[in-house]
């Protein structure tokens, strides 16, 4: 444990509860415009479009595109599909910025505050820089710095994102640990030489969903939340 110098955190789902936050914003949007929709399903579909949109960039169908702009493309398609065509562009842009206003999980601030006492803590997210900065300021997230895949023009789980983060922090990959609720993200980080910590977020996709399963000892650490992780790391 003493060899770890820095922790990099996945953000969507790991640090913040994107689903509840987006549903709230969509419901408020619907109330303002007198719209009736299955907003939880709309939120799920908005998030579900994220990985395919990034893959379009990887395949060269789109030039490098910030996550804000990918979110807007997905949102535009969903609104048209729902027959919502009379809302102004400015209102849609404000709704798209809901991803800048996501609420942290209850353990995030106390856990991060403890971990910061012992380690450098940063984001390592596909979210663009302005999104991550706005989110941190609103929620009071105590990052030492904000690192985005935008800086490398490679989304996670591309190897360049993990190695680029270590390079920016000036640490060897094996002195940087990725903290995430998503096994695929952690496996890619491990393949790039990073250490790994899984944090369970069973409610990320709402109640009644099957929790993610990981193999015993698959990652360096497995924790129930950030406070538990801080305990395990001696912070």
PDB file of C-alpha atoms in Angstrom:
ATOM      1  CA  UNK A   1       0.000   0.000   0.000  1.00  0.00           C
ATOM      2  CA  UNK A   2       2.828   2.390   0.745  1.00  0.00           C
ATOM      3  CA  UNK A   3       3.928   2.211  -2.898  1.00  0.00           C
ATOM      4  CA  UNK A   4       0.729   3.843  -4.152  1.00  0.00           C
ATOM      5  CA  UNK A   5       1.206   7.532  -4.727  1.00  0.00           C
ATOM      6  CA  UNK A   6      -1.978   8.466  -6.537  1.00  0.00           C
ATOM      7  CA  UNK A   7      -5.575   7.350  -6.986  1.00  0.00           C
ATOM      8  CA  UNK A   8      -7.488   8.065 -10.188  1.00  0.00           C
ATOM      9  CA  UNK A   9     -11.260   7.813 -10.000  1.00  0.00           C
ATOM     10  CA  UNK A  10     -13.776   6.919 -12.631  1.00  0.00           C
ATOM     11  CA  UNK A  11     -16.590   9.439 -12.122  1.00  0.00           C
ATOM     12  CA  UNK A  12     -19.947   8.502 -13.712  1.00  0.00           C
ATOM     13  CA  UNK A  13     -21.443   5.832 -11.487  1.00  0.00           C
ATOM     14  CA  UNK A  14     -18.380   5.540  -9.252  1.00  0.00           C
ATOM     15  CA  UNK A  15     -18.269   9.014  -7.672  1.00  0.00           C
ATOM     16  CA  UNK A  16     -21.652  10.372  -8.708  1.00  0.00           C
ATOM     17  CA  UNK A  17     -25.153   8.912  -8.950  1.00  0.00           C
ATOM     18  CA  UNK A  18     -25.799   9.826 -12.558  1.00  0.00           C
ATOM     19  CA  UNK A  19     -29.128   8.009 -12.887  1.00  0.00           C
ATOM     20  CA  UNK A  20     -31.037   9.653 -10.022  1.00  0.00           C
ATOM     21  CA  UNK A  21     -29.576  13.032 -10.946  1.00  0.00           C
ATOM     22  CA  UNK A  22     -30.543  12.767 -14.622  1.00  0.00           C
ATOM     23  CA  UNK A  23     -34.035  11.508 -13.812  1.00  0.00           C
ATOM     24  CA  UNK A  24     -34.548  14.510 -11.527  1.00  0.00           C
ATOM     25  CA  UNK A  25     -33.411  16.923 -14.226  1.00  0.00           C
ATOM     26  CA  UNK A  26     -35.609  15.251 -16.842  1.00  0.00           C
ATOM     27  CA  UNK A  27     -38.652  15.403 -14.570  1.00  0.00           C
ATOM     28  CA  UNK A  28     -38.061  19.109 -13.977  1.00  0.00           C
ATOM     29  CA  UNK A  29     -37.660  19.622 -17.729  1.00  0.00           C
ATOM     30  CA  UNK A  30     -40.931  17.785 -18.319  1.00  0.00           C
ATOM     31  CA  UNK A  31     -42.756  19.890 -15.730  1.00  0.00           C
ATOM     32  CA  UNK A  32     -41.494  23.134 -17.285  1.00  0.00           C
ATOM     33  CA  UNK A  33     -42.694  22.113 -20.724  1.00  0.00           C
ATOM     34  CA  UNK A  34     -45.802  20.118 -19.842  1.00  0.00           C
ATOM     35  CA  UNK A  35     -44.325  16.874 -21.161  1.00  0.00           C
ATOM     36  CA  UNK A  36     -45.249  13.376 -20.044  1.00  0.00           C
ATOM     37  CA  UNK A  37     -42.632  10.671 -20.568  1.00  0.00           C
ATOM     38  CA  UNK A  38     -41.181   7.625 -18.863  1.00  0.00           C
ATOM     39  CA  UNK A  39     -38.270   9.704 -17.649  1.00  0.00           C
ATOM     40  CA  UNK A  40     -36.367   6.860 -15.916  1.00  0.00           C
ATOM     41  CA  UNK A  41     -36.332   4.940 -19.199  1.00  0.00           C
ATOM     42  CA  UNK A  42     -35.343   8.109 -21.043  1.00  0.00           C
ATOM     43  CA  UNK A  43     -32.394   8.526 -18.640  1.00  0.00           C
ATOM     44  CA  UNK A  44     -31.342   4.907 -19.158  1.00  0.00           C
ATOM     45  CA  UNK A  45     -31.507   5.293 -22.931  1.00  0.00           C
ATOM     46  CA  UNK A  46     -29.492   8.516 -22.786  1.00  0.00           C
ATOM     47  CA  UNK A  47     -26.743   6.725 -20.881  1.00  0.00           C
ATOM     48  CA  UNK A  48     -26.989   3.647 -23.101  1.00  0.00           C
ATOM     49  CA  UNK A  49     -26.117   5.747 -26.144  1.00  0.00           C
ATOM     50  CA  UNK A  50     -22.793   6.771 -24.633  1.00  0.00           C
ATOM     51  CA  UNK A  51     -20.639   3.734 -25.472  1.00  0.00           C
ATOM     52  CA  UNK A  52     -21.914   3.376 -29.072  1.00  0.00           C
ATOM     53  CA  UNK A  53     -21.258   7.086 -29.642  1.00  0.00           C
ATOM     54  CA  UNK A  54     -17.654   6.731 -28.446  1.00  0.00           C
ATOM     55  CA  UNK A  55     -17.237   3.730 -30.717  1.00  0.00           C
ATOM     56  CA  UNK A  56     -18.212   5.891 -33.694  1.00  0.00           C
ATOM     57  CA  UNK A  57     -15.241   8.107 -32.860  1.00  0.00           C
ATOM     58  CA  UNK A  58     -12.932   5.091 -32.483  1.00  0.00           C
ATOM     59  CA  UNK A  59     -14.011   3.797 -35.900  1.00  0.00           C
ATOM     60  CA  UNK A  60     -13.311   7.164 -37.496  1.00  0.00           C
ATOM     61  CA  UNK A  61     -16.958   7.888 -38.330  1.00  0.00           C
ATOM     62  CA  UNK A  62     -16.691  11.014 -36.183  1.00  0.00           C
ATOM     63  CA  UNK A  63     -13.689  13.204 -35.441  1.00  0.00           C
ATOM     64  CA  UNK A  64     -12.622  13.459 -31.801  1.00  0.00           C
ATOM     65  CA  UNK A  65     -15.740  14.656 -29.973  1.00  0.00           C
ATOM     66  CA  UNK A  66     -16.168  15.840 -26.391  1.00  0.00           C
ATOM     67  CA  UNK A  67     -18.580  13.918 -24.218  1.00  0.00           C
ATOM     68  CA  UNK A  68     -20.786  17.026 -23.907  1.00  0.00           C
ATOM     69  CA  UNK A  69     -21.250  16.957 -27.666  1.00  0.00           C
ATOM     70  CA  UNK A  70     -21.848  13.207 -27.769  1.00  0.00           C
ATOM     71  CA  UNK A  71     -24.454  13.606 -25.006  1.00  0.00           C
ATOM     72  CA  UNK A  72     -26.146  16.321 -27.050  1.00  0.00           C
ATOM     73  CA  UNK A  73     -26.260  14.157 -30.188  1.00  0.00           C
ATOM     74  CA  UNK A  74     -27.832  11.306 -28.226  1.00  0.00           C
ATOM     75  CA  UNK A  75     -30.301  13.678 -26.538  1.00  0.00           C
ATOM     76  CA  UNK A  76     -31.386  15.224 -29.839  1.00  0.00           C
ATOM     77  CA  UNK A  77     -32.163  11.778 -31.247  1.00  0.00           C
ATOM     78  CA  UNK A  78     -34.100  10.753 -28.128  1.00  0.00           C
ATOM     79  CA  UNK A  79     -36.170  13.946 -28.128  1.00  0.00           C
ATOM     80  CA  UNK A  80     -37.090  13.525 -31.783  1.00  0.00           C
ATOM     81  CA  UNK A  81     -37.935   9.883 -31.167  1.00  0.00           C
ATOM     82  CA  UNK A  82     -40.250  10.930 -28.328  1.00  0.00           C
ATOM     83  CA  UNK A  83     -41.943  13.545 -30.515  1.00  0.00           C
ATOM     84  CA  UNK A  84     -40.511  16.437 -28.483  1.00  0.00           C
ATOM     85  CA  UNK A  85     -39.710  18.962 -31.217  1.00  0.00           C
ATOM     86  CA  UNK A  86     -41.022  22.302 -29.931  1.00  0.00           C
ATOM     87  CA  UNK A  87     -38.433  23.002 -27.207  1.00  0.00           C
ATOM     88  CA  UNK A  88     -35.885  25.724 -27.930  1.00  0.00           C
ATOM     89  CA  UNK A  89     -32.263  24.926 -28.646  1.00  0.00           C
ATOM     90  CA  UNK A  90     -31.231  26.876 -25.549  1.00  0.00           C
ATOM     91  CA  UNK A  91     -33.502  24.789 -23.340  1.00  0.00           C
ATOM     92  CA  UNK A  92     -32.133  21.581 -24.816  1.00  0.00           C
ATOM     93  CA  UNK A  93     -28.581  22.792 -24.254  1.00  0.00           C
ATOM     94  CA  UNK A  94     -29.404  23.529 -20.611  1.00  0.00           C
ATOM     95  CA  UNK A  95     -30.872  20.046 -20.220  1.00  0.00           C
ATOM     96  CA  UNK A  96     -27.738  18.573 -21.763  1.00  0.00           C
ATOM     97  CA  UNK A  97     -25.710  20.312 -19.071  1.00  0.00           C
ATOM     98  CA  UNK A  98     -27.501  18.159 -16.500  1.00  0.00           C
ATOM     99  CA  UNK A  99     -24.416  15.943 -16.740  1.00  0.00           C
ATOM    100  CA  UNK A 100     -22.464  18.837 -15.169  1.00  0.00           C
ATOM    101  CA  UNK A 101     -24.814  18.768 -12.155  1.00  0.00           C
ATOM    102  CA  UNK A 102     -24.678  15.160 -10.981  1.00  0.00           C
ATOM    103  CA  UNK A 103     -24.927  14.488  -7.246  1.00  0.00           C
ATOM    104  CA  UNK A 104     -22.219  12.444  -5.480  1.00  0.00           C
ATOM    105  CA  UNK A 105     -22.950   9.222  -3.667  1.00  0.00           C
ATOM    106  CA  UNK A 106     -23.324   9.891   0.102  1.00  0.00           C
ATOM    107  CA  UNK A 107     -19.924   8.381   0.943  1.00  0.00           C
ATOM    108  CA  UNK A 108     -18.034  10.213  -1.821  1.00  0.00           C
ATOM    109  CA  UNK A 109     -17.096  13.439  -0.027  1.00  0.00           C
ATOM    110  CA  UNK A 110     -16.096  11.928   3.333  1.00  0.00           C
ATOM    111  CA  UNK A 111     -14.250   9.088   1.637  1.00  0.00           C
ATOM    112  CA  UNK A 112     -12.396  11.308  -0.813  1.00  0.00           C
ATOM    113  CA  UNK A 113     -11.468  13.735   1.940  1.00  0.00           C
ATOM    114  CA  UNK A 114      -9.840  10.931   3.906  1.00  0.00           C
ATOM    115  CA  UNK A 115      -8.078   9.470   0.885  1.00  0.00           C
ATOM    116  CA  UNK A 116      -6.721  12.902  -0.069  1.00  0.00           C
ATOM    117  CA  UNK A 117      -4.835  13.065   3.225  1.00  0.00           C
ATOM    118  CA  UNK A 118      -2.608  10.186   2.100  1.00  0.00           C
ATOM    119  CA  UNK A 119      -2.724  10.151  -1.699  1.00  0.00           C
ATOM    120  CA  UNK A 120      -2.963  12.467  -4.675  1.00  0.00           C
ATOM    121  CA  UNK A 121      -6.526  12.054  -5.922  1.00  0.00           C
ATOM    122  CA  UNK A 122      -7.723  12.880  -9.413  1.00  0.00           C
ATOM    123  CA  UNK A 123     -10.484  12.092 -11.826  1.00  0.00           C
ATOM    124  CA  UNK A 124      -9.838   9.878 -14.825  1.00  0.00           C
ATOM    125  CA  UNK A 125     -13.075  10.206 -16.720  1.00  0.00           C
ATOM    126  CA  UNK A 126     -14.337  10.309 -20.262  1.00  0.00           C
ATOM    127  CA  UNK A 127     -16.215  13.435 -19.224  1.00  0.00           C
ATOM    128  CA  UNK A 128     -14.672  16.570 -20.719  1.00  0.00           C
ATOM    129  CA  UNK A 129     -12.699  19.051 -18.630  1.00  0.00           C
ATOM    130  CA  UNK A 130     -15.410  21.693 -18.310  1.00  0.00           C
ATOM    131  CA  UNK A 131     -17.953  19.066 -17.259  1.00  0.00           C
ATOM    132  CA  UNK A 132     -15.683  17.642 -14.565  1.00  0.00           C
ATOM    133  CA  UNK A 133     -14.734  21.076 -13.242  1.00  0.00           C
ATOM    134  CA  UNK A 134     -18.360  22.222 -13.060  1.00  0.00           C
ATOM    135  CA  UNK A 135     -19.356  18.996 -11.315  1.00  0.00           C
ATOM    136  CA  UNK A 136     -16.544  19.288  -8.771  1.00  0.00           C
ATOM    137  CA  UNK A 137     -17.325  22.912  -7.933  1.00  0.00           C
ATOM    138  CA  UNK A 138     -21.052  22.255  -7.516  1.00  0.00           C
ATOM    139  CA  UNK A 139     -20.635  19.125  -5.394  1.00  0.00           C
ATOM    140  CA  UNK A 140     -17.529  20.188  -3.475  1.00  0.00           C
ATOM    141  CA  UNK A 141     -15.478  17.213  -4.682  1.00  0.00           C
ATOM    142  CA  UNK A 142     -11.975  17.699  -3.232  1.00  0.00           C
ATOM    143  CA  UNK A 143      -9.816  16.661  -6.182  1.00  0.00           C
ATOM    144  CA  UNK A 144      -6.145  17.587  -6.246  1.00  0.00           C
ATOM    145  CA  UNK A 145      -6.527  17.897 -10.008  1.00  0.00           C
ATOM    146  CA  UNK A 146      -8.962  17.027 -12.776  1.00  0.00           C
ATOM    147  CA  UNK A 147      -7.807  14.739 -15.583  1.00  0.00           C
ATOM    148  CA  UNK A 148     -10.038  13.930 -18.533  1.00  0.00           C
ATOM    149  CA  UNK A 149      -9.716  11.599 -21.485  1.00  0.00           C
ATOM    150  CA  UNK A 150     -10.179  14.788 -23.493  1.00  0.00           C
ATOM    151  CA  UNK A 151      -6.516  15.582 -22.779  1.00  0.00           C
ATOM    152  CA  UNK A 152      -5.391  12.438 -24.617  1.00  0.00           C
ATOM    153  CA  UNK A 153      -8.058  12.289 -27.347  1.00  0.00           C
ATOM    154  CA  UNK A 154      -8.603   8.693 -26.277  1.00  0.00           C
ATOM    155  CA  UNK A 155     -11.628   7.532 -24.316  1.00  0.00           C
ATOM    156  CA  UNK A 156     -11.308   4.856 -21.693  1.00  0.00           C
ATOM    157  CA  UNK A 157     -10.803   1.928 -21.970  1.00  0.00           C
ATOM    158  CA  UNK A 158      -8.123   2.907 -24.503  1.00  0.00           C
ATOM    159  CA  UNK A 159      -4.690   2.234 -23.032  1.00  0.00           C
ATOM    160  CA  UNK A 160      -3.538   5.779 -23.806  1.00  0.00           C
ATOM    161  CA  UNK A 161      -5.940   7.256 -21.231  1.00  0.00           C
ATOM    162  CA  UNK A 162      -4.515   5.259 -18.318  1.00  0.00           C
ATOM    163  CA  UNK A 163      -0.876   5.728 -19.266  1.00  0.00           C
ATOM    164  CA  UNK A 164      -1.476   9.395 -20.048  1.00  0.00           C
ATOM    165  CA  UNK A 165      -2.896   9.922 -16.558  1.00  0.00           C
ATOM    166  CA  UNK A 166       0.166   8.340 -14.937  1.00  0.00           C
ATOM    167  CA  UNK A 167       2.451  10.449 -17.128  1.00  0.00           C
ATOM    168  CA  UNK A 168       0.693  13.700 -16.205  1.00  0.00           C
ATOM    169  CA  UNK A 169       0.964  12.831 -12.515  1.00  0.00           C
ATOM    170  CA  UNK A 170       4.627  11.931 -12.877  1.00  0.00           C
ATOM    171  CA  UNK A 171       4.263   8.437 -11.455  1.00  0.00           C
ATOM    172  CA  UNK A 172       4.979   4.993 -12.902  1.00  0.00           C
ATOM    173  CA  UNK A 173       1.788   3.143 -13.848  1.00  0.00           C
ATOM    174  CA  UNK A 174       2.182   0.708 -10.946  1.00  0.00           C
ATOM    175  CA  UNK A 175       2.118   3.619  -8.488  1.00  0.00           C
ATOM    176  CA  UNK A 176      -1.257   4.794  -9.787  1.00  0.00           C
ATOM    177  CA  UNK A 177      -4.450   2.994  -8.800  1.00  0.00           C
ATOM    178  CA  UNK A 178      -7.714   3.292 -10.702  1.00  0.00           C
ATOM    179  CA  UNK A 179     -10.808   3.288  -8.512  1.00  0.00           C
ATOM    180  CA  UNK A 180     -13.977   2.334 -10.361  1.00  0.00           C
ATOM    181  CA  UNK A 181     -17.322   0.571 -10.066  1.00  0.00           C
ATOM    182  CA  UNK A 182     -16.960  -0.940 -13.535  1.00  0.00           C
ATOM    183  CA  UNK A 183     -14.928  -4.145 -13.924  1.00  0.00           C
ATOM    184  CA  UNK A 184     -14.224  -3.520 -17.597  1.00  0.00           C
ATOM    185  CA  UNK A 185     -12.594  -0.169 -16.818  1.00  0.00           C
ATOM    186  CA  UNK A 186     -10.493  -1.795 -14.100  1.00  0.00           C
ATOM    187  CA  UNK A 187      -9.402  -4.674 -16.318  1.00  0.00           C
ATOM    188  CA  UNK A 188      -8.216  -2.261 -18.993  1.00  0.00           C
ATOM    189  CA  UNK A 189      -6.332  -0.224 -16.382  1.00  0.00           C
ATOM    190  CA  UNK A 190      -4.717  -3.377 -15.015  1.00  0.00           C
ATOM    191  CA  UNK A 191      -3.661  -4.394 -18.528  1.00  0.00           C
ATOM    192  CA  UNK A 192      -1.955  -0.986 -18.842  1.00  0.00           C
ATOM    193  CA  UNK A 193       0.012  -1.643 -15.648  1.00  0.00           C
ATOM    194  CA  UNK A 194      -2.087   0.273 -13.101  1.00  0.00           C
ATOM    195  CA  UNK A 195      -3.209  -1.060  -9.756  1.00  0.00           C
ATOM    196  CA  UNK A 196      -6.975  -1.424  -9.277  1.00  0.00           C
ATOM    197  CA  UNK A 197      -9.694  -0.971  -6.673  1.00  0.00           C
ATOM    198  CA  UNK A 198     -13.299  -2.023  -7.244  1.00  0.00           C
ATOM    199  CA  UNK A 199     -16.001  -0.090  -5.376  1.00  0.00           C
ATOM    200  CA  UNK A 200     -19.488  -1.590  -5.409  1.00  0.00           C
ATOM    201  CA  UNK A 201     -22.301   0.684  -6.618  1.00  0.00           C
ATOM    202  CA  UNK A 202     -25.286  -1.693  -6.725  1.00  0.00           C
ATOM    203  CA  UNK A 203     -27.768   1.148  -7.251  1.00  0.00           C
ATOM    204  CA  UNK A 204     -26.013   2.761 -10.222  1.00  0.00           C
ATOM    205  CA  UNK A 205     -28.662   1.502 -12.660  1.00  0.00           C
ATOM    206  CA  UNK A 206     -31.527   1.706 -10.183  1.00  0.00           C
ATOM    207  CA  UNK A 207     -33.071  -0.662  -7.644  1.00  0.00           C
ATOM    208  CA  UNK A 208     -33.744  -4.269  -8.499  1.00  0.00           C
ATOM    209  CA  UNK A 209     -30.784  -4.625 -10.864  1.00  0.00           C
ATOM    210  CA  UNK A 210     -28.318  -7.461 -10.459  1.00  0.00           C
ATOM    211  CA  UNK A 211     -25.110  -6.288  -8.820  1.00  0.00           C
ATOM    212  CA  UNK A 212     -21.886  -6.499 -10.807  1.00  0.00           C
ATOM    213  CA  UNK A 213     -19.940  -9.639 -10.055  1.00  0.00           C
ATOM    214  CA  UNK A 214     -16.176  -9.825  -9.801  1.00  0.00           C
ATOM    215  CA  UNK A 215     -13.954 -12.810  -9.212  1.00  0.00           C
ATOM    216  CA  UNK A 216     -12.344 -13.195  -5.817  1.00  0.00           C
ATOM    217  CA  UNK A 217      -9.024 -11.318  -5.733  1.00  0.00           C
ATOM    218  CA  UNK A 218      -9.539 -10.136  -9.308  1.00  0.00           C
ATOM    219  CA  UNK A 219      -8.498  -6.616  -8.326  1.00  0.00           C
ATOM    220  CA  UNK A 220      -6.020  -5.327  -5.743  1.00  0.00           C
ATOM    221  CA  UNK A 221      -8.823  -4.070  -3.521  1.00  0.00           C
ATOM    222  CA  UNK A 222     -12.597  -4.445  -3.346  1.00  0.00           C
ATOM    223  CA  UNK A 223     -14.613  -2.060  -1.192  1.00  0.00           C
ATOM    224  CA  UNK A 224     -18.237  -1.371  -0.344  1.00  0.00           C
ATOM    225  CA  UNK A 225     -17.739   2.402  -0.662  1.00  0.00           C
ATOM    226  CA  UNK A 226     -15.058   5.102  -0.474  1.00  0.00           C
ATOM    227  CA  UNK A 227     -14.984   5.133   3.328  1.00  0.00           C
ATOM    228  CA  UNK A 228     -14.343   1.387   3.334  1.00  0.00           C
ATOM    229  CA  UNK A 229     -11.599   1.910   0.738  1.00  0.00           C
ATOM    230  CA  UNK A 230     -10.007   4.597   2.915  1.00  0.00           C
ATOM    231  CA  UNK A 231     -10.005   2.171   5.843  1.00  0.00           C
ATOM    232  CA  UNK A 232      -8.354  -0.527   3.747  1.00  0.00           C
ATOM    233  CA  UNK A 233      -5.697   1.899   2.477  1.00  0.00           C
ATOM    234  CA  UNK A 234      -4.955   3.251   5.940  1.00  0.00           C
ATOM    235  CA  UNK A 235      -6.224   6.740   5.207  1.00  0.00           C
TER     236      UNK A 235
END
